[in-house]
Amino acid sequence: MLDVRRLRLLRELKIRGTLAEVAEALQYSPSSVSQQLALLEKEVGVELLRKSGRRVQLTPQAEVLVAHTAQLLETMEQAEADLAASLTTVTGTVRIAVFQSAALALMPGALTRMSARHPEVRVEMTQREPETALHETWARDFDLVIAEQYPGHAAPRYAELDRIALTSDAIRLAVPPASPRRTPVTTLADTAGLPWVMEPRGAASRHWAEQACRSAGFEPDVRFETADLQAQIRLIESGNAVALMPDLVWTGRGTTAQLLDLPAKPRRTVFTSARRSSAKRPAIVVTREILAATADSIGPASPTSARSG
């Protein structure tokens, strides 16, 4: 009988690449991980790992075990979900990965609702970029992810993850407050030559914003890079930058910035994903229901701002 815990270590090594990263993810010591994998090799009677420089490489036989381990973990997770569903009380922990604007707009209200309706469910939230969070949810670091997809920019797909739409919001051009000292901005093309603030390279919002500017006939002058949307807002409102911003960032706050509609009226989609094998676990089901109720209660963002169509 093969040891499931050791099989999982082998799969984690396949996913994460190094013994050190496996140890960090599972809170083991690297030497303990190495020892357990050596014991697994003895159990199966074949070589599973080969040295490749400073890293280790899985043998073809190890790849066979990893494939079966993935199926085994899914079956065990489904069994746990079915067992939890048979109980009359919803309990357990839900680990959520969420990007910043959703964390600000959705999570406070959702956590309040959860505390009132399901006090025995513990929600743990970590801020992550959507692309990273989807991978980490697939890898079992999280139970649920709130992610985003920009028009024409497909978010990563994992066959093991489902996808349920949560809400959508308009993307608008945010420019500083009107002032006699500034040339009026009425279109995206008017921002050519103005300083821009964007998220760091690699973010879906950055890629989409750059493509929108290029389609308007110019290369954006990105002088400021930050993943902190509150910092972006302050730069815009203080007259130092322009940006393309989704409406969710304005939830619960007014702004002195001008929000200008774009010609195609693009919208960003916000969705949740969970592993299919655990999606029916009651704690995950009620968390999604509460997130949906929270999103519905917010409705379209409508900050106090000058807005142009």
PDB file of C-alpha atoms in Angstrom:
ATOM      1  CA  MET A   1       0.000   0.000   0.000  1.00  0.00           C
ATOM      2  CA  LEU A   2       1.532   3.312  -1.085  1.00  0.00           C
ATOM      3  CA  ASP A   3       1.614   6.182   1.400  1.00  0.00           C
ATOM      4  CA  VAL A   4      -0.717   8.961   0.207  1.00  0.00           C
ATOM      5  CA  ARG A   5       1.227  11.656   2.051  1.00  0.00           C
ATOM      6  CA  ARG A   6       4.421  10.689   0.241  1.00  0.00           C
ATOM      7  CA  LEU A   7       2.622  10.551  -3.078  1.00  0.00           C
ATOM      8  CA  ARG A   8       1.377  14.075  -2.450  1.00  0.00           C
ATOM      9  CA  LEU A   9       4.946  15.233  -1.816  1.00  0.00           C
ATOM     10  CA  LEU A  10       5.923  13.840  -5.206  1.00  0.00           C
ATOM     11  CA  ARG A  11       3.068  15.687  -6.892  1.00  0.00           C
ATOM     12  CA  GLU A  12       3.998  18.897  -5.057  1.00  0.00           C
ATOM     13  CA  LEU A  13       7.551  18.528  -6.358  1.00  0.00           C
ATOM     14  CA  LYS A  14       6.160  18.242  -9.888  1.00  0.00           C
ATOM     15  CA  ILE A  15       4.127  21.441  -9.372  1.00  0.00           C
ATOM     16  CA  ARG A  16       6.640  23.566  -7.480  1.00  0.00           C
ATOM     17  CA  GLY A  17       9.940  22.419  -8.939  1.00  0.00           C
ATOM     18  CA  THR A  18      12.241  22.285  -5.907  1.00  0.00           C
ATOM     19  CA  LEU A  19      12.380  20.493  -2.560  1.00  0.00           C
ATOM     20  CA  ALA A  20      12.708  23.853  -0.807  1.00  0.00           C
ATOM     21  CA  GLU A  21       9.475  25.153  -2.341  1.00  0.00           C
ATOM     22  CA  VAL A  22       7.631  21.950  -1.439  1.00  0.00           C
ATOM     23  CA  ALA A  23       8.901  22.233   2.126  1.00  0.00           C
ATOM     24  CA  GLU A  24       7.802  25.871   2.371  1.00  0.00           C
ATOM     25  CA  ALA A  25       4.351  25.170   0.934  1.00  0.00           C
ATOM     26  CA  LEU A  26       3.651  22.230   3.250  1.00  0.00           C
ATOM     27  CA  GLN A  27       5.560  23.563   6.280  1.00  0.00           C
ATOM     28  CA  TYR A  28       8.097  20.727   6.310  1.00  0.00           C
ATOM     29  CA  SER A  29      11.872  20.918   6.421  1.00  0.00           C
ATOM     30  CA  PRO A  30      13.646  20.238   3.098  1.00  0.00           C
ATOM     31  CA  SER A  31      15.468  17.300   4.672  1.00  0.00           C
ATOM     32  CA  SER A  32      12.147  15.792   5.785  1.00  0.00           C
ATOM     33  CA  VAL A  33      10.734  16.101   2.269  1.00  0.00           C
ATOM     34  CA  SER A  34      13.860  14.446   0.853  1.00  0.00           C
ATOM     35  CA  GLN A  35      13.646  11.597   3.369  1.00  0.00           C
ATOM     36  CA  GLN A  36       9.970  10.942   2.662  1.00  0.00           C
ATOM     37  CA  LEU A  37      10.571  10.842  -1.095  1.00  0.00           C
ATOM     38  CA  ALA A  38      13.474   8.432  -0.558  1.00  0.00           C
ATOM     39  CA  LEU A  39      11.107   6.173   1.402  1.00  0.00           C
ATOM     40  CA  LEU A  40       8.602   6.385  -1.435  1.00  0.00           C
ATOM     41  CA  GLU A  41      11.276   5.212  -3.863  1.00  0.00           C
ATOM     42  CA  LYS A  42      11.881   2.194  -1.640  1.00  0.00           C
ATOM     43  CA  GLU A  43       8.142   1.471  -1.501  1.00  0.00           C
ATOM     44  CA  VAL A  44       7.728   1.447  -5.275  1.00  0.00           C
ATOM     45  CA  GLY A  45      11.094  -0.148  -6.004  1.00  0.00           C
ATOM     46  CA  VAL A  46      12.046   2.174  -8.881  1.00  0.00           C
ATOM     47  CA  GLU A  47      13.980   5.402  -9.256  1.00  0.00           C
ATOM     48  CA  LEU A  48      11.707   8.439  -9.006  1.00  0.00           C
ATOM     49  CA  LEU A  49      14.140  11.378  -8.886  1.00  0.00           C
ATOM     50  CA  ARG A  50      17.343  12.254 -10.726  1.00  0.00           C
ATOM     51  CA  LYS A  51      19.760  15.077 -10.041  1.00  0.00           C
ATOM     52  CA  SER A  52      19.717  17.837 -12.641  1.00  0.00           C
ATOM     53  CA  GLY A  53      22.157  20.519 -11.567  1.00  0.00           C
ATOM     54  CA  ARG A  54      20.819  22.010  -8.341  1.00  0.00           C
ATOM     55  CA  ARG A  55      17.356  20.670  -9.016  1.00  0.00           C
ATOM     56  CA  VAL A  56      15.839  17.219  -9.174  1.00  0.00           C
ATOM     57  CA  GLN A  57      13.983  15.831 -12.166  1.00  0.00           C
ATOM     58  CA  LEU A  58      11.099  13.374 -12.069  1.00  0.00           C
ATOM     59  CA  THR A  59      11.599  10.094 -13.905  1.00  0.00           C
ATOM     60  CA  PRO A  60       8.924   8.728 -16.286  1.00  0.00           C
ATOM     61  CA  GLN A  61       7.837   6.354 -13.519  1.00  0.00           C
ATOM     62  CA  ALA A  62       7.406   9.298 -11.140  1.00  0.00           C
ATOM     63  CA  GLU A  63       5.246  11.044 -13.739  1.00  0.00           C
ATOM     64  CA  VAL A  64       2.966   7.977 -13.811  1.00  0.00           C
ATOM     65  CA  LEU A  65       2.565   8.163 -10.036  1.00  0.00           C
ATOM     66  CA  VAL A  66       1.893  11.909 -10.158  1.00  0.00           C
ATOM     67  CA  ALA A  67      -0.957  11.415 -12.632  1.00  0.00           C
ATOM     68  CA  HIS A  68      -2.564   8.794 -10.400  1.00  0.00           C
ATOM     69  CA  THR A  69      -1.985  10.930  -7.314  1.00  0.00           C
ATOM     70  CA  ALA A  70      -3.917  13.821  -8.862  1.00  0.00           C
ATOM     71  CA  GLN A  71      -6.881  11.514  -9.447  1.00  0.00           C
ATOM     72  CA  LEU A  72      -6.571  10.115  -5.936  1.00  0.00           C
ATOM     73  CA  LEU A  73      -6.538  13.572  -4.328  1.00  0.00           C
ATOM     74  CA  GLU A  74      -9.596  14.610  -6.331  1.00  0.00           C
ATOM     75  CA  THR A  75     -11.454  11.483  -5.196  1.00  0.00           C
ATOM     76  CA  MET A  76     -10.530  12.106  -1.562  1.00  0.00           C
ATOM     77  CA  GLU A  77     -11.558  15.745  -1.794  1.00  0.00           C
ATOM     78  CA  GLN A  78     -14.887  14.750  -3.353  1.00  0.00           C
ATOM     79  CA  ALA A  79     -15.429  12.274  -0.495  1.00  0.00           C
ATOM     80  CA  GLU A  80     -14.762  15.021   2.043  1.00  0.00           C
ATOM     81  CA  ALA A  81     -17.208  17.338   0.250  1.00  0.00           C
ATOM     82  CA  ASP A  82     -19.906  14.652   0.178  1.00  0.00           C
ATOM     83  CA  LEU A  83     -19.371  13.942   3.873  1.00  0.00           C
ATOM     84  CA  ALA A  84     -19.639  17.629   4.763  1.00  0.00           C
ATOM     85  CA  ALA A  85     -22.797  17.940   2.655  1.00  0.00           C
ATOM     86  CA  SER A  86     -24.432  15.184   4.690  1.00  0.00           C
ATOM     87  CA  LEU A  87     -24.204  17.267   7.876  1.00  0.00           C
ATOM     88  CA  THR A  88     -26.881  19.713   8.983  1.00  0.00           C
ATOM     89  CA  THR A  89     -24.465  22.462  10.057  1.00  0.00           C
ATOM     90  CA  VAL A  90     -22.160  24.326   7.678  1.00  0.00           C
ATOM     91  CA  THR A  91     -18.684  24.453   9.161  1.00  0.00           C
ATOM     92  CA  GLY A  92     -15.067  24.515   8.059  1.00  0.00           C
ATOM     93  CA  THR A  93     -12.438  26.861   6.689  1.00  0.00           C
ATOM     94  CA  VAL A  94     -12.475  28.463   3.260  1.00  0.00           C
ATOM     95  CA  ARG A  95      -9.165  29.892   2.038  1.00  0.00           C
ATOM     96  CA  ILE A  96      -9.832  32.631  -0.521  1.00  0.00           C
ATOM     97  CA  ALA A  97      -7.365  34.306  -2.880  1.00  0.00           C
ATOM     98  CA  VAL A  98      -8.603  37.673  -4.119  1.00  0.00           C
ATOM     99  CA  PHE A  99      -7.269  40.619  -6.131  1.00  0.00           C
ATOM    100  CA  GLN A 100      -7.204  44.080  -4.599  1.00  0.00           C
ATOM    101  CA  SER A 101     -10.292  45.825  -5.980  1.00  0.00           C
ATOM    102  CA  ALA A 102     -12.466  42.809  -5.150  1.00  0.00           C
ATOM    103  CA  ALA A 103     -10.916  42.634  -1.682  1.00  0.00           C
ATOM    104  CA  LEU A 104     -11.872  46.263  -1.088  1.00  0.00           C
ATOM    105  CA  ALA A 105     -15.305  46.235  -2.707  1.00  0.00           C
ATOM    106  CA  LEU A 106     -16.657  42.763  -1.935  1.00  0.00           C
ATOM    107  CA  MET A 107     -14.919  41.159   1.014  1.00  0.00           C
ATOM    108  CA  PRO A 108     -15.906  43.476   3.910  1.00  0.00           C
ATOM    109  CA  GLY A 109     -19.618  43.078   3.167  1.00  0.00           C
ATOM    110  CA  ALA A 110     -19.270  39.373   2.405  1.00  0.00           C
ATOM    111  CA  LEU A 111     -17.440  38.698   5.679  1.00  0.00           C
ATOM    112  CA  THR A 112     -20.118  40.569   7.630  1.00  0.00           C
ATOM    113  CA  ARG A 113     -22.834  38.490   5.976  1.00  0.00           C
ATOM    114  CA  MET A 114     -20.908  35.282   6.576  1.00  0.00           C
ATOM    115  CA  SER A 115     -20.439  36.065  10.266  1.00  0.00           C
ATOM    116  CA  ALA A 116     -24.171  36.677  10.669  1.00  0.00           C
ATOM    117  CA  ARG A 117     -25.448  33.706   8.654  1.00  0.00           C
ATOM    118  CA  HIS A 118     -22.753  31.056   9.072  1.00  0.00           C
ATOM    119  CA  PRO A 119     -20.674  31.885  12.168  1.00  0.00           C
ATOM    120  CA  GLU A 120     -19.040  28.444  12.158  1.00  0.00           C
ATOM    121  CA  VAL A 121     -17.431  29.017   8.760  1.00  0.00           C
ATOM    122  CA  ARG A 122     -13.939  30.496   9.005  1.00  0.00           C
ATOM    123  CA  VAL A 123     -12.854  32.564   5.993  1.00  0.00           C
ATOM    124  CA  GLU A 124      -9.155  33.215   5.432  1.00  0.00           C
ATOM    125  CA  MET A 125      -8.348  35.809   2.762  1.00  0.00           C
ATOM    126  CA  THR A 126      -5.049  36.429   0.969  1.00  0.00           C
ATOM    127  CA  GLN A 127      -4.470  39.053  -1.717  1.00  0.00           C
ATOM    128  CA  ARG A 128      -3.048  37.591  -4.909  1.00  0.00           C
ATOM    129  CA  GLU A 129      -2.860  38.540  -8.563  1.00  0.00           C
ATOM    130  CA  PRO A 130      -5.516  36.518 -10.458  1.00  0.00           C
ATOM    131  CA  GLU A 131      -3.123  34.586 -12.706  1.00  0.00           C
ATOM    132  CA  THR A 132      -1.067  33.453  -9.696  1.00  0.00           C
ATOM    133  CA  ALA A 133      -4.157  32.773  -7.599  1.00  0.00           C
ATOM    134  CA  LEU A 134      -5.740  30.495 -10.198  1.00  0.00           C
ATOM    135  CA  HIS A 135      -2.597  28.369 -10.320  1.00  0.00           C
ATOM    136  CA  GLU A 136      -2.346  28.263  -6.539  1.00  0.00           C
ATOM    137  CA  THR A 137      -6.000  27.235  -6.215  1.00  0.00           C
ATOM    138  CA  TRP A 138      -5.359  24.412  -8.687  1.00  0.00           C
ATOM    139  CA  ALA A 139      -2.302  23.469  -6.586  1.00  0.00           C
ATOM    140  CA  ARG A 140      -4.507  23.353  -3.443  1.00  0.00           C
ATOM    141  CA  ASP A 141      -3.011  26.386  -1.713  1.00  0.00           C
ATOM    142  CA  PHE A 142      -6.487  27.962  -1.750  1.00  0.00           C
ATOM    143  CA  ASP A 143     -10.053  26.643  -1.842  1.00  0.00           C
ATOM    144  CA  LEU A 144     -11.587  29.512  -3.811  1.00  0.00           C
ATOM    145  CA  VAL A 145     -10.297  32.356  -5.951  1.00  0.00           C
ATOM    146  CA  ILE A 146     -11.923  35.591  -7.022  1.00  0.00           C
ATOM    147  CA  ALA A 147     -10.351  36.441 -10.368  1.00  0.00           C
ATOM    148  CA  GLU A 148     -10.855  38.819 -13.270  1.00  0.00           C
ATOM    149  CA  GLN A 149     -10.862  38.758 -17.043  1.00  0.00           C
ATOM    150  CA  TYR A 150     -10.415  41.764 -19.285  1.00  0.00           C
ATOM    151  CA  PRO A 151     -12.039  41.967 -22.733  1.00  0.00           C
ATOM    152  CA  GLY A 152     -10.048  39.953 -25.260  1.00  0.00           C
ATOM    153  CA  HIS A 153      -7.623  38.775 -22.585  1.00  0.00           C
ATOM    154  CA  ALA A 154      -8.363  35.201 -21.490  1.00  0.00           C
ATOM    155  CA  ALA A 155      -7.541  34.276 -17.899  1.00  0.00           C
ATOM    156  CA  PRO A 156      -5.622  30.993 -17.438  1.00  0.00           C
ATOM    157  CA  ARG A 157      -7.733  27.824 -17.675  1.00  0.00           C
ATOM    158  CA  TYR A 158      -7.302  24.700 -15.569  1.00  0.00           C
ATOM    159  CA  ALA A 159      -9.465  21.689 -16.326  1.00  0.00           C
ATOM    160  CA  GLU A 160      -9.732  20.897 -12.613  1.00  0.00           C
ATOM    161  CA  LEU A 161     -11.199  24.345 -11.820  1.00  0.00           C
ATOM    162  CA  ASP A 162     -14.761  25.451 -12.468  1.00  0.00           C
ATOM    163  CA  ARG A 163     -15.707  29.037 -13.250  1.00  0.00           C
ATOM    164  CA  ILE A 164     -18.799  30.957 -12.111  1.00  0.00           C
ATOM    165  CA  ALA A 165     -19.436  34.587 -13.109  1.00  0.00           C
ATOM    166  CA  LEU A 166     -19.765  36.891 -10.115  1.00  0.00           C
ATOM    167  CA  THR A 167     -20.196  40.366 -11.563  1.00  0.00           C
ATOM    168  CA  SER A 168     -18.896  42.711 -14.251  1.00  0.00           C
ATOM    169  CA  ASP A 169     -17.949  46.363 -14.271  1.00  0.00           C
ATOM    170  CA  ALA A 170     -17.271  49.065 -16.832  1.00  0.00           C
ATOM    171  CA  ILE A 171     -13.708  50.162 -17.563  1.00  0.00           C
ATOM    172  CA  ARG A 172     -13.369  53.938 -17.906  1.00  0.00           C
ATOM    173  CA  LEU A 173     -10.653  56.481 -18.481  1.00  0.00           C
ATOM    174  CA  ALA A 174      -9.866  58.219 -15.190  1.00  0.00           C
ATOM    175  CA  VAL A 175      -8.277  61.657 -15.546  1.00  0.00           C
ATOM    176  CA  PRO A 176      -7.506  64.431 -13.054  1.00  0.00           C
ATOM    177  CA  PRO A 177     -10.167  66.969 -12.025  1.00  0.00           C
ATOM    178  CA  ALA A 178     -10.879  69.705 -14.532  1.00  0.00           C
ATOM    179  CA  SER A 179      -8.637  72.737 -14.119  1.00  0.00           C
ATOM    180  CA  PRO A 180      -7.950  75.909 -16.148  1.00  0.00           C
ATOM    181  CA  ARG A 181      -4.266  74.957 -16.010  1.00  0.00           C
ATOM    182  CA  ARG A 182      -4.827  71.617 -17.800  1.00  0.00           C
ATOM    183  CA  THR A 183      -5.781  70.910 -21.378  1.00  0.00           C
ATOM    184  CA  PRO A 184      -9.223  69.268 -21.309  1.00  0.00           C
ATOM    185  CA  VAL A 185      -9.264  65.514 -21.938  1.00  0.00           C
ATOM    186  CA  THR A 186     -12.332  64.079 -23.635  1.00  0.00           C
ATOM    187  CA  THR A 187     -10.994  60.975 -25.409  1.00  0.00           C
ATOM    188  CA  LEU A 188      -8.354  58.328 -24.892  1.00  0.00           C
ATOM    189  CA  ALA A 189      -6.300  59.819 -27.736  1.00  0.00           C
ATOM    190  CA  ASP A 190      -6.096  63.101 -25.773  1.00  0.00           C
ATOM    191  CA  THR A 191      -3.911  61.348 -23.180  1.00  0.00           C
ATOM    192  CA  ALA A 192      -1.045  60.773 -25.605  1.00  0.00           C
ATOM    193  CA  GLY A 193       1.958  62.411 -23.963  1.00  0.00           C
ATOM    194  CA  LEU A 194       0.363  62.562 -20.514  1.00  0.00           C
ATOM    195  CA  PRO A 195       1.865  60.572 -17.633  1.00  0.00           C
ATOM    196  CA  TRP A 196       0.152  57.224 -17.000  1.00  0.00           C
ATOM    197  CA  VAL A 197      -0.031  54.976 -13.947  1.00  0.00           C
ATOM    198  CA  MET A 198      -0.441  51.232 -14.512  1.00  0.00           C
ATOM    199  CA  GLU A 199       0.061  47.950 -12.713  1.00  0.00           C
ATOM    200  CA  PRO A 200       3.437  46.215 -13.200  1.00  0.00           C
ATOM    201  CA  ARG A 201       4.091  44.278 -16.399  1.00  0.00           C
ATOM    202  CA  GLY A 202       2.504  40.844 -16.458  1.00  0.00           C
ATOM    203  CA  ALA A 203      -0.813  41.989 -15.007  1.00  0.00           C
ATOM    204  CA  ALA A 204      -3.830  41.520 -17.268  1.00  0.00           C
ATOM    205  CA  SER A 205      -4.931  45.112 -16.605  1.00  0.00           C
ATOM    206  CA  ARG A 206      -1.538  46.402 -17.788  1.00  0.00           C
ATOM    207  CA  HIS A 207      -1.622  44.385 -20.990  1.00  0.00           C
ATOM    208  CA  TRP A 208      -5.191  45.480 -21.746  1.00  0.00           C
ATOM    209  CA  ALA A 209      -4.491  49.161 -21.039  1.00  0.00           C
ATOM    210  CA  GLU A 210      -1.407  49.197 -23.247  1.00  0.00           C
ATOM    211  CA  GLN A 211      -3.315  47.576 -26.104  1.00  0.00           C
ATOM    212  CA  ALA A 212      -6.165  50.101 -25.722  1.00  0.00           C
ATOM    213  CA  CYS A 213      -3.700  52.982 -25.964  1.00  0.00           C
ATOM    214  CA  ARG A 214      -1.975  51.494 -29.009  1.00  0.00           C
ATOM    215  CA  SER A 215      -5.322  51.000 -30.700  1.00  0.00           C
ATOM    216  CA  ALA A 216      -5.959  54.704 -30.066  1.00  0.00           C
ATOM    217  CA  GLY A 217      -2.733  55.511 -31.922  1.00  0.00           C
ATOM    218  CA  PHE A 218      -0.089  56.092 -29.257  1.00  0.00           C
ATOM    219  CA  GLU A 219       2.289  54.396 -26.851  1.00  0.00           C
ATOM    220  CA  PRO A 220       1.421  55.295 -23.242  1.00  0.00           C
ATOM    221  CA  ASP A 221       4.033  57.159 -21.197  1.00  0.00           C
ATOM    222  CA  VAL A 222       3.939  54.879 -18.129  1.00  0.00           C
ATOM    223  CA  ARG A 223       5.818  56.874 -15.542  1.00  0.00           C
ATOM    224  CA  PHE A 224       4.324  55.185 -12.501  1.00  0.00           C
ATOM    225  CA  GLU A 225       3.976  51.466 -11.788  1.00  0.00           C
ATOM    226  CA  THR A 226       2.135  50.159  -8.748  1.00  0.00           C
ATOM    227  CA  ALA A 227      -0.201  47.269  -7.984  1.00  0.00           C
ATOM    228  CA  ASP A 228      -1.805  49.396  -5.257  1.00  0.00           C
ATOM    229  CA  LEU A 229      -4.996  50.782  -6.769  1.00  0.00           C
ATOM    230  CA  GLN A 230      -5.435  53.250  -3.918  1.00  0.00           C
ATOM    231  CA  ALA A 231      -2.045  54.732  -4.828  1.00  0.00           C
ATOM    232  CA  GLN A 232      -3.163  54.914  -8.468  1.00  0.00           C
ATOM    233  CA  ILE A 233      -6.302  56.799  -7.456  1.00  0.00           C
ATOM    234  CA  ARG A 234      -4.291  59.301  -5.409  1.00  0.00           C
ATOM    235  CA  LEU A 235      -1.983  59.973  -8.367  1.00  0.00           C
ATOM    236  CA  ILE A 236      -4.978  60.609 -10.622  1.00  0.00           C
ATOM    237  CA  GLU A 237      -6.885  62.804  -8.174  1.00  0.00           C
ATOM    238  CA  SER A 238      -3.752  64.857  -7.439  1.00  0.00           C
ATOM    239  CA  GLY A 239      -3.330  65.635 -11.134  1.00  0.00           C
ATOM    240  CA  ASN A 240      -0.196  63.561 -11.694  1.00  0.00           C
ATOM    241  CA  ALA A 241      -1.442  60.690 -13.861  1.00  0.00           C
ATOM    242  CA  VAL A 242      -4.227  59.173 -15.925  1.00  0.00           C
ATOM    243  CA  ALA A 243      -5.331  55.536 -15.983  1.00  0.00           C
ATOM    244  CA  LEU A 244      -7.908  53.056 -17.205  1.00  0.00           C
ATOM    245  CA  MET A 245      -9.860  51.952 -14.147  1.00  0.00           C
ATOM    246  CA  PRO A 246     -12.659  49.399 -13.608  1.00  0.00           C
ATOM    247  CA  ASP A 247     -15.687  50.744 -11.754  1.00  0.00           C
ATOM    248  CA  LEU A 248     -15.332  48.345  -8.828  1.00  0.00           C
ATOM    249  CA  VAL A 249     -12.438  50.425  -7.463  1.00  0.00           C
ATOM    250  CA  TRP A 250     -14.833  53.289  -6.738  1.00  0.00           C
ATOM    251  CA  THR A 251     -17.208  51.225  -4.585  1.00  0.00           C
ATOM    252  CA  GLY A 252     -18.103  53.048  -1.380  1.00  0.00           C
ATOM    253  CA  ARG A 253     -16.148  56.194  -2.186  1.00  0.00           C
ATOM    254  CA  GLY A 254     -16.492  59.355  -4.180  1.00  0.00           C
ATOM    255  CA  THR A 255     -13.755  60.805  -6.364  1.00  0.00           C
ATOM    256  CA  THR A 256     -12.692  64.151  -7.736  1.00  0.00           C
ATOM    257  CA  ALA A 257     -11.354  62.417 -10.858  1.00  0.00           C
ATOM    258  CA  GLN A 258     -13.232  62.612 -14.135  1.00  0.00           C
ATOM    259  CA  LEU A 259     -14.420  59.222 -15.390  1.00  0.00           C
ATOM    260  CA  LEU A 260     -14.803  59.139 -19.155  1.00  0.00           C
ATOM    261  CA  ASP A 261     -16.618  56.403 -21.056  1.00  0.00           C
ATOM    262  CA  LEU A 262     -14.655  54.598 -23.754  1.00  0.00           C
ATOM    263  CA  PRO A 263     -16.260  54.215 -27.217  1.00  0.00           C
ATOM    264  CA  ALA A 264     -16.761  50.446 -27.079  1.00  0.00           C
ATOM    265  CA  LYS A 265     -17.893  50.615 -23.429  1.00  0.00           C
ATOM    266  CA  PRO A 266     -15.630  47.686 -22.396  1.00  0.00           C
ATOM    267  CA  ARG A 267     -16.414  45.663 -19.292  1.00  0.00           C
ATOM    268  CA  ARG A 268     -14.296  43.495 -17.046  1.00  0.00           C
ATOM    269  CA  THR A 269     -15.670  40.154 -15.826  1.00  0.00           C
ATOM    270  CA  VAL A 270     -15.158  39.070 -12.221  1.00  0.00           C
ATOM    271  CA  PHE A 271     -15.588  35.357 -11.490  1.00  0.00           C
ATOM    272  CA  THR A 272     -14.909  32.727  -8.859  1.00  0.00           C
ATOM    273  CA  SER A 273     -13.148  29.398  -9.376  1.00  0.00           C
ATOM    274  CA  ALA A 274     -12.861  26.338  -7.168  1.00  0.00           C
ATOM    275  CA  ARG A 275     -11.640  22.810  -7.739  1.00  0.00           C
ATOM    276  CA  ARG A 276     -14.487  20.755  -9.144  1.00  0.00           C
ATOM    277  CA  SER A 277     -13.782  18.039  -6.593  1.00  0.00           C
ATOM    278  CA  SER A 278     -14.450  20.432  -3.681  1.00  0.00           C
ATOM    279  CA  ALA A 279     -16.948  22.867  -5.226  1.00  0.00           C
ATOM    280  CA  LYS A 280     -19.926  21.151  -3.547  1.00  0.00           C
ATOM    281  CA  ARG A 281     -18.430  21.433  -0.066  1.00  0.00           C
ATOM    282  CA  PRO A 282     -21.099  23.380   1.855  1.00  0.00           C
ATOM    283  CA  ALA A 283     -18.681  25.996   3.191  1.00  0.00           C
ATOM    284  CA  ILE A 284     -17.573  26.822  -0.361  1.00  0.00           C
ATOM    285  CA  VAL A 285     -21.163  26.812  -1.633  1.00  0.00           C
ATOM    286  CA  VAL A 286     -22.366  29.313   0.990  1.00  0.00           C
ATOM    287  CA  THR A 287     -19.272  31.480   0.500  1.00  0.00           C
ATOM    288  CA  ARG A 288     -20.075  31.773  -3.195  1.00  0.00           C
ATOM    289  CA  GLU A 289     -23.711  32.508  -2.441  1.00  0.00           C
ATOM    290  CA  ILE A 290     -22.751  35.295  -0.053  1.00  0.00           C
ATOM    291  CA  LEU A 291     -20.236  36.751  -2.498  1.00  0.00           C
ATOM    292  CA  ALA A 292     -22.947  36.805  -5.181  1.00  0.00           C
ATOM    293  CA  ALA A 293     -25.407  38.501  -2.806  1.00  0.00           C
ATOM    294  CA  THR A 294     -22.769  41.073  -1.893  1.00  0.00           C
ATOM    295  CA  ALA A 295     -21.982  41.793  -5.545  1.00  0.00           C
ATOM    296  CA  ASP A 296     -25.704  42.186  -6.300  1.00  0.00           C
ATOM    297  CA  SER A 297     -26.140  44.600  -3.382  1.00  0.00           C
ATOM    298  CA  ILE A 298     -23.334  46.819  -4.659  1.00  0.00           C
ATOM    299  CA  GLY A 299     -24.746  47.106  -8.163  1.00  0.00           C
ATOM    300  CA  PRO A 300     -23.087  49.422 -10.703  1.00  0.00           C
ATOM    301  CA  ALA A 301     -20.423  51.606  -9.139  1.00  0.00           C
ATOM    302  CA  SER A 302     -21.483  55.241  -9.178  1.00  0.00           C
ATOM    303  CA  PRO A 303     -18.875  57.490  -7.548  1.00  0.00           C
ATOM    304  CA  THR A 304     -19.488  61.183  -7.198  1.00  0.00           C
ATOM    305  CA  SER A 305     -17.532  62.310 -10.228  1.00  0.00           C
ATOM    306  CA  ALA A 306     -17.722  64.114 -13.501  1.00  0.00           C
ATOM    307  CA  ARG A 307     -18.596  61.506 -16.115  1.00  0.00           C
ATOM    308  CA  SER A 308     -18.790  61.792 -19.870  1.00  0.00           C
ATOM    309  CA  GLY A 309     -20.435  59.543 -22.405  1.00  0.00           C
TER     310      GLY A 309
END
